[in-house]
Amino acid sequence: MTNPLLADWDTPFGLPPFDQITDADFSPAVDAALAESRENIAAIADNPDAPTFENTIEALELADETLGRVLGAFYGVAGADSNPAREALQREFAPKLSAYSSEVSENKALFARVETLWAARDTLDLTDEQQRVLMLSRRTFVRSGALLEGDDAVALRNVKSRLSVLGTEFTQNLLADEREWFMPLAAGDMDGLPDFVIATAKAAGKDKGADGPVVTLSRSLIVPFLQFSERRDLRQKAYEAWAARGANGGKTDNRALAAETLKLREQRAGLLGYETFADFKLETEMAGTPAAVRDLLMKVWKPAKAAAEADAEVLKRMLHADGWDGPLEPWDWRFYSEKRRKELHDLDEAELKPYLQLDRMIEASFACANRLFNLDFAPIEGPIYHPDVRLWEVTRNGEHIAVFIGDYFARGSKRSGAWCSAMRSQQRLSGDVRPHVVNVCNFAKPAEGKPALLSYDDARTLFHEFGHALHQMLSDVTYESISGTSVARDFVELPSQLYEHWLEVPEVLAEFATHSETGEPMPKDLLDRMLAATTYDMGFQTVEYVASALVDLEFHNGPAPADPMQKQAEILEDIGMPHAIRMRHATPHFAHVFAGDGYSSGYYSYMWSEVMDADAFAAFEEADDPFDADTAKRLEKTVLSSGGSVDAAELYTAFRGRLPGVDALLKGRGLDQAA
């Protein structure tokens, strides 16, 4: 019987045939695809003809087509709908894929062909895009160890293989901790909880098979519990479980994995001739150097810490007024901050949530894309990997642009957080290939028949991930290696963070923030109060983020620490971390950094991109129209459609005329007065 992953996909828009694929199909399909890729690589390397861009670089672009298709389907479901079989497959695939990658980068005949082209690049009559792809291809070979020989080449191969295994184990340990912990709530345990939190807790209890409501480690449940629960003892218990993910001892403890990962990254950088892993990693980013990253983070840290410490004094007085002695603790901050927000802005989450329906916020994100980029979204039917998944066809003037896939609700089989990925990326080398783009979130699933309601932070997350999706959908390049979000890590967050600004446009909320029961639009007074509060508690939010970014940077900007937890404590003490705030991602659950290399030495990139996104949205403000057509066209042409075809700094300068400074970021976060 033909493996459905290897057959032609006779499905709407060539989507993976999830209705035919079983977990047993993945391993043989990956093996077959790897064998095909190896044959393709050998044919390129052993080609007796002189190297040309077409028979070498373009052939490399197409060498892994089948493998990419199979892995796009597998990893699409592995993170969003995991099970023991898929977790075992991830552990099986990690060393196999690492070994194949090393084989390619160590293929001397193949690299020699690339080097020949690189040496003759000025005589090849290449387009600018082809010149860029050639440069990036050679750079990837070099940074992967193509210039290493003998024992050093073997050592690097072993390091990369082990790192791939560690990243998979780290992720699966974290998922296990998040999946297994929950706290039952008796009738007397729900003091202060609004109806929407109780309903979410009941739904979570049903999902866990518990006899009643529970608190889980899903952000969409634990954060509102910490905001509203009058039970300080239960807030402490829930918070400490949340903070302890990956550090509970036993087989799911991530601390030793983090230490080994940092040591291996240090070894990898040394083999490649770099002083530190941060130097290696940041060489290809906009920031360029660890010093530049630290300079940005410290410029933001000082005013953020000042604002947070001033807020902490107010919250501590509220704690003491309630009869609690001692310091303000991390499990107190959200509770008293929510009370203070209500006092300052006459605003509370329970009042807002009925106006922030998931379906209406999806409509809002689509409507903004329509007004900015003339994109239309129509629901379609097709194979899906879970019943919660929804599909839309994206068109422009009737022309097919992409398939957008939305997977919005939290479940035990889904890793935490929110992300965007492409099961298929845009490219034109093998035809007009249009992308399949996925947004995955972890919003609380409502009771049957009830609408899903979001917090304002949830709504921002939805817009953020959709900004990434637009970067993928509007990509217009020839080569997949530079398609969509294949850009510098500290540029990749620009489109996503920029798109969040349209959620704050009053006319958008006036149209789409409608009450879940009455259908009435959000009253203008409530809308004004909500928008006025968008920078509320920004000291706390900025401190917990920047602390994480600084720890990530320092972990990689020197010798690997033998004990990362001790090093984490030393870094936080050195910067004066406020007692009542902890890192957004402590080391044992810092998946951005330890689940893979993506954000290692690069967690700062959200802040780097925010420097640009605050300045970029100002271009629309200067045009006196958040939907100014000329500015939107320029944004699409210079940023969203270009992928990695041009250096990121050049792309931004083409859009804005210059690179921005940190002032716009501080003003956007309301921290300019604290600077």
PDB file of C-alpha atoms in Angstrom, residues 64-242:
ATOM      1  CA  ASP A  64      14.987  18.215  -0.128  1.00  0.00           C
ATOM      2  CA  GLU A  65      11.562  18.811  -1.651  1.00  0.00           C
ATOM      3  CA  THR A  66      10.086  15.480  -0.565  1.00  0.00           C
ATOM      4  CA  LEU A  67      11.756  15.633   2.835  1.00  0.00           C
ATOM      5  CA  GLY A  68      10.435  19.133   3.401  1.00  0.00           C
ATOM      6  CA  ARG A  69       6.932  18.085   2.497  1.00  0.00           C
ATOM      7  CA  VAL A  70       6.977  15.107   4.874  1.00  0.00           C
ATOM      8  CA  LEU A  71       8.528  17.049   7.742  1.00  0.00           C
ATOM      9  CA  GLY A  72       6.165  19.971   7.205  1.00  0.00           C
ATOM     10  CA  ALA A  73       3.254  17.642   7.869  1.00  0.00           C
ATOM     11  CA  PHE A  74       4.952  15.881  10.785  1.00  0.00           C
ATOM     12  CA  TYR A  75       6.184  18.893  12.726  1.00  0.00           C
ATOM     13  CA  GLY A  76       2.891  20.642  12.053  1.00  0.00           C
ATOM     14  CA  VAL A  77       1.159  18.074  14.237  1.00  0.00           C
ATOM     15  CA  ALA A  78       4.029  17.128  16.588  1.00  0.00           C
ATOM     16  CA  GLY A  79       3.917  20.406  18.508  1.00  0.00           C
ATOM     17  CA  ALA A  80       0.200  21.102  18.239  1.00  0.00           C
ATOM     18  CA  ASP A  81      -1.241  17.619  18.806  1.00  0.00           C
ATOM     19  CA  SER A  82       1.390  15.442  20.416  1.00  0.00           C
ATOM     20  CA  ASN A  83       1.012  11.881  21.649  1.00  0.00           C
ATOM     21  CA  PRO A  84       3.504   9.239  22.831  1.00  0.00           C
ATOM     22  CA  ALA A  85       4.018   7.888  19.315  1.00  0.00           C
ATOM     23  CA  ARG A  86       4.781  11.345  17.901  1.00  0.00           C
ATOM     24  CA  GLU A  87       7.086  12.137  20.793  1.00  0.00           C
ATOM     25  CA  ALA A  88       8.978   8.915  20.099  1.00  0.00           C
ATOM     26  CA  LEU A  89       9.200   9.873  16.430  1.00  0.00           C
ATOM     27  CA  GLN A  90      10.652  13.265  17.331  1.00  0.00           C
ATOM     28  CA  ARG A  91      13.352  11.512  19.352  1.00  0.00           C
ATOM     29  CA  GLU A  92      13.984   9.153  16.438  1.00  0.00           C
ATOM     30  CA  PHE A  93      14.153  11.878  13.792  1.00  0.00           C
ATOM     31  CA  ALA A  94      16.386  14.371  15.640  1.00  0.00           C
ATOM     32  CA  PRO A  95      19.704  12.452  15.259  1.00  0.00           C
ATOM     33  CA  LYS A  96      18.786  11.241  11.758  1.00  0.00           C
ATOM     34  CA  LEU A  97      18.162  14.757  10.494  1.00  0.00           C
ATOM     35  CA  SER A  98      21.241  16.100  12.254  1.00  0.00           C
ATOM     36  CA  ALA A  99      23.376  13.380  10.652  1.00  0.00           C
ATOM     37  CA  TYR A 100      22.022  14.202   7.201  1.00  0.00           C
ATOM     38  CA  SER A 101      22.658  17.919   7.722  1.00  0.00           C
ATOM     39  CA  SER A 102      26.237  17.163   8.752  1.00  0.00           C
ATOM     40  CA  GLU A 103      26.746  14.938   5.701  1.00  0.00           C
ATOM     41  CA  VAL A 104      25.730  17.791   3.427  1.00  0.00           C
ATOM     42  CA  SER A 105      27.833  20.442   5.141  1.00  0.00           C
ATOM     43  CA  GLU A 106      30.873  18.124   5.242  1.00  0.00           C
ATOM     44  CA  ASN A 107      30.604  17.072   1.593  1.00  0.00           C
ATOM     45  CA  LYS A 108      33.881  18.439   0.244  1.00  0.00           C
ATOM     46  CA  ALA A 109      32.999  17.977  -3.415  1.00  0.00           C
ATOM     47  CA  LEU A 110      29.722  19.807  -2.932  1.00  0.00           C
ATOM     48  CA  PHE A 111      31.326  22.675  -1.036  1.00  0.00           C
ATOM     49  CA  ALA A 112      34.046  22.929  -3.675  1.00  0.00           C
ATOM     50  CA  ARG A 113      31.365  23.601  -6.296  1.00  0.00           C
ATOM     51  CA  VAL A 114      29.853  26.316  -4.115  1.00  0.00           C
ATOM     52  CA  GLU A 115      33.305  27.840  -3.530  1.00  0.00           C
ATOM     53  CA  THR A 116      33.991  27.859  -7.260  1.00  0.00           C
ATOM     54  CA  LEU A 117      30.798  29.810  -7.850  1.00  0.00           C
ATOM     55  CA  TRP A 118      31.544  32.167  -4.984  1.00  0.00           C
ATOM     56  CA  ALA A 119      35.003  32.955  -6.354  1.00  0.00           C
ATOM     57  CA  ALA A 120      33.526  33.661  -9.797  1.00  0.00           C
ATOM     58  CA  ARG A 121      30.362  35.436  -8.574  1.00  0.00           C
ATOM     59  CA  ASP A 122      31.123  38.735 -10.293  1.00  0.00           C
ATOM     60  CA  THR A 123      31.278  37.023 -13.686  1.00  0.00           C
ATOM     61  CA  LEU A 124      28.109  34.901 -13.430  1.00  0.00           C
ATOM     62  CA  ASP A 125      25.551  37.530 -14.444  1.00  0.00           C
ATOM     63  CA  LEU A 126      23.368  36.694 -11.439  1.00  0.00           C
ATOM     64  CA  THR A 127      20.339  38.656 -10.316  1.00  0.00           C
ATOM     65  CA  ASP A 128      20.520  40.417  -6.953  1.00  0.00           C
ATOM     66  CA  GLU A 129      18.366  37.668  -5.452  1.00  0.00           C
ATOM     67  CA  GLN A 130      20.652  34.971  -6.840  1.00  0.00           C
ATOM     68  CA  GLN A 131      23.727  36.763  -5.511  1.00  0.00           C
ATOM     69  CA  ARG A 132      22.073  36.835  -2.089  1.00  0.00           C
ATOM     70  CA  VAL A 133      21.173  33.133  -2.218  1.00  0.00           C
ATOM     71  CA  LEU A 134      24.729  32.230  -3.258  1.00  0.00           C
ATOM     72  CA  MET A 135      26.190  34.258  -0.386  1.00  0.00           C
ATOM     73  CA  LEU A 136      23.803  32.748   2.154  1.00  0.00           C
ATOM     74  CA  SER A 137      24.399  29.233   0.833  1.00  0.00           C
ATOM     75  CA  ARG A 138      28.162  29.551   1.176  1.00  0.00           C
ATOM     76  CA  ARG A 139      27.836  31.164   4.596  1.00  0.00           C
ATOM     77  CA  THR A 140      25.638  28.312   5.793  1.00  0.00           C
ATOM     78  CA  PHE A 141      28.245  25.780   4.671  1.00  0.00           C
ATOM     79  CA  VAL A 142      31.052  27.641   6.426  1.00  0.00           C
ATOM     80  CA  ARG A 143      29.092  28.151   9.655  1.00  0.00           C
ATOM     81  CA  SER A 144      28.128  24.471   9.555  1.00  0.00           C
ATOM     82  CA  GLY A 145      31.776  23.417   9.533  1.00  0.00           C
ATOM     83  CA  ALA A 146      32.562  22.908   5.853  1.00  0.00           C
ATOM     84  CA  LEU A 147      36.100  24.226   6.371  1.00  0.00           C
ATOM     85  CA  LEU A 148      36.861  21.827   9.234  1.00  0.00           C
ATOM     86  CA  GLU A 149      38.950  18.719   8.733  1.00  0.00           C
ATOM     87  CA  GLY A 150      39.621  15.460  10.575  1.00  0.00           C
ATOM     88  CA  ASP A 151      38.906  15.278  14.291  1.00  0.00           C
ATOM     89  CA  ASP A 152      37.395  18.764  14.385  1.00  0.00           C
ATOM     90  CA  ALA A 153      34.841  17.859  11.712  1.00  0.00           C
ATOM     91  CA  VAL A 154      33.906  14.686  13.591  1.00  0.00           C
ATOM     92  CA  ALA A 155      33.640  16.576  16.877  1.00  0.00           C
ATOM     93  CA  LEU A 156      31.324  19.192  15.373  1.00  0.00           C
ATOM     94  CA  ARG A 157      29.133  16.502  13.846  1.00  0.00           C
ATOM     95  CA  ASN A 158      28.799  14.809  17.220  1.00  0.00           C
ATOM     96  CA  VAL A 159      28.050  18.110  18.971  1.00  0.00           C
ATOM     97  CA  LYS A 160      25.270  18.996  16.544  1.00  0.00           C
ATOM     98  CA  SER A 161      23.767  15.526  16.786  1.00  0.00           C
ATOM     99  CA  ARG A 162      23.700  15.630  20.572  1.00  0.00           C
ATOM    100  CA  LEU A 163      22.243  19.153  20.585  1.00  0.00           C
ATOM    101  CA  SER A 164      19.361  18.027  18.395  1.00  0.00           C
ATOM    102  CA  VAL A 165      18.575  15.227  20.845  1.00  0.00           C
ATOM    103  CA  LEU A 166      18.785  17.552  23.846  1.00  0.00           C
ATOM    104  CA  GLY A 167      16.420  20.071  22.277  1.00  0.00           C
ATOM    105  CA  THR A 168      13.818  17.391  21.661  1.00  0.00           C
ATOM    106  CA  GLU A 169      14.137  16.044  25.203  1.00  0.00           C
ATOM    107  CA  PHE A 170      13.870  19.533  26.682  1.00  0.00           C
ATOM    108  CA  THR A 171      10.641  20.210  24.802  1.00  0.00           C
ATOM    109  CA  GLN A 172       9.074  16.901  25.715  1.00  0.00           C
ATOM    110  CA  ASN A 173       9.981  17.240  29.394  1.00  0.00           C
ATOM    111  CA  LEU A 174       8.373  20.665  29.497  1.00  0.00           C
ATOM    112  CA  LEU A 175       5.231  19.409  27.777  1.00  0.00           C
ATOM    113  CA  ALA A 176       5.013  16.529  30.251  1.00  0.00           C
ATOM    114  CA  ASP A 177       5.217  18.877  33.255  1.00  0.00           C
ATOM    115  CA  GLU A 178       2.600  21.186  31.763  1.00  0.00           C
ATOM    116  CA  ARG A 179       0.320  18.294  30.887  1.00  0.00           C
ATOM    117  CA  GLU A 180       0.500  16.398  34.163  1.00  0.00           C
ATOM    118  CA  TRP A 181       0.087  19.121  36.807  1.00  0.00           C
ATOM    119  CA  PHE A 182      -3.295  20.471  37.819  1.00  0.00           C
ATOM    120  CA  MET A 183      -4.864  21.792  41.033  1.00  0.00           C
ATOM    121  CA  PRO A 184      -8.455  20.813  41.854  1.00  0.00           C
ATOM    122  CA  LEU A 185     -10.683  23.615  43.136  1.00  0.00           C
ATOM    123  CA  ALA A 186     -13.315  22.913  45.769  1.00  0.00           C
ATOM    124  CA  ALA A 187     -16.328  25.179  46.212  1.00  0.00           C
ATOM    125  CA  GLY A 188     -14.511  27.354  48.757  1.00  0.00           C
ATOM    126  CA  ASP A 189     -11.433  27.709  46.555  1.00  0.00           C
ATOM    127  CA  MET A 190     -12.995  30.026  43.990  1.00  0.00           C
ATOM    128  CA  ASP A 191     -13.372  33.238  46.003  1.00  0.00           C
ATOM    129  CA  GLY A 192     -12.952  36.230  43.727  1.00  0.00           C
ATOM    130  CA  LEU A 193     -12.938  34.286  40.485  1.00  0.00           C
ATOM    131  CA  PRO A 194     -15.193  35.799  37.817  1.00  0.00           C
ATOM    132  CA  ASP A 195     -17.563  33.597  35.870  1.00  0.00           C
ATOM    133  CA  PHE A 196     -15.264  33.303  32.837  1.00  0.00           C
ATOM    134  CA  VAL A 197     -12.422  31.904  34.973  1.00  0.00           C
ATOM    135  CA  ILE A 198     -14.741  29.427  36.701  1.00  0.00           C
ATOM    136  CA  ALA A 199     -16.094  28.310  33.328  1.00  0.00           C
ATOM    137  CA  THR A 200     -12.554  27.832  32.005  1.00  0.00           C
ATOM    138  CA  ALA A 201     -11.566  25.886  35.134  1.00  0.00           C
ATOM    139  CA  LYS A 202     -14.610  23.629  34.747  1.00  0.00           C
ATOM    140  CA  ALA A 203     -13.761  22.976  31.091  1.00  0.00           C
ATOM    141  CA  ALA A 204     -10.171  22.199  32.094  1.00  0.00           C
ATOM    142  CA  GLY A 205     -11.420  19.793  34.755  1.00  0.00           C
ATOM    143  CA  LYS A 206     -13.513  17.995  32.182  1.00  0.00           C
ATOM    144  CA  ASP A 207     -10.501  17.754  29.871  1.00  0.00           C
ATOM    145  CA  LYS A 208      -8.395  16.299  32.708  1.00  0.00           C
ATOM    146  CA  GLY A 209     -11.095  13.827  33.729  1.00  0.00           C
ATOM    147  CA  ALA A 210     -11.349  15.486  37.147  1.00  0.00           C
ATOM    148  CA  ASP A 211     -14.511  15.671  39.213  1.00  0.00           C
ATOM    149  CA  GLY A 212     -14.860  19.448  39.103  1.00  0.00           C
ATOM    150  CA  PRO A 213     -12.937  22.589  38.153  1.00  0.00           C
ATOM    151  CA  VAL A 214      -9.134  22.644  38.096  1.00  0.00           C
ATOM    152  CA  VAL A 215      -6.306  25.104  37.503  1.00  0.00           C
ATOM    153  CA  THR A 216      -3.765  23.936  34.930  1.00  0.00           C
ATOM    154  CA  LEU A 217      -0.474  25.386  33.762  1.00  0.00           C
ATOM    155  CA  SER A 218      -2.057  26.720  30.576  1.00  0.00           C
ATOM    156  CA  ARG A 219      -1.341  30.451  30.473  1.00  0.00           C
ATOM    157  CA  SER A 220      -4.939  31.182  29.472  1.00  0.00           C
ATOM    158  CA  LEU A 221      -6.087  29.743  32.813  1.00  0.00           C
ATOM    159  CA  ILE A 222      -3.305  30.272  35.326  1.00  0.00           C
ATOM    160  CA  VAL A 223      -2.818  33.984  34.590  1.00  0.00           C
ATOM    161  CA  PRO A 224      -6.461  34.964  35.229  1.00  0.00           C
ATOM    162  CA  PHE A 225      -6.451  32.719  38.302  1.00  0.00           C
ATOM    163  CA  LEU A 226      -3.449  34.668  39.628  1.00  0.00           C
ATOM    164  CA  GLN A 227      -5.209  37.920  38.763  1.00  0.00           C
ATOM    165  CA  PHE A 228      -8.462  37.225  40.567  1.00  0.00           C
ATOM    166  CA  SER A 229      -8.139  34.504  43.210  1.00  0.00           C
ATOM    167  CA  GLU A 230      -8.607  35.833  46.748  1.00  0.00           C
ATOM    168  CA  ARG A 231      -6.892  32.715  48.073  1.00  0.00           C
ATOM    169  CA  ARG A 232      -3.269  33.736  48.533  1.00  0.00           C
ATOM    170  CA  ASP A 233      -2.289  30.186  49.499  1.00  0.00           C
ATOM    171  CA  LEU A 234      -3.675  28.782  46.258  1.00  0.00           C
ATOM    172  CA  ARG A 235      -2.108  31.581  44.221  1.00  0.00           C
ATOM    173  CA  GLN A 236       1.250  30.654  45.730  1.00  0.00           C
ATOM    174  CA  LYS A 237       0.748  26.955  45.037  1.00  0.00           C
ATOM    175  CA  ALA A 238      -0.270  27.580  41.414  1.00  0.00           C
ATOM    176  CA  TYR A 239       2.472  30.125  40.771  1.00  0.00           C
ATOM    177  CA  GLU A 240       5.226  27.961  42.203  1.00  0.00           C
ATOM    178  CA  ALA A 241       4.076  25.026  40.049  1.00  0.00           C
ATOM    179  CA  TRP A 242       4.111  27.300  37.001  1.00  0.00           C
TER     180      TRP A 242
END
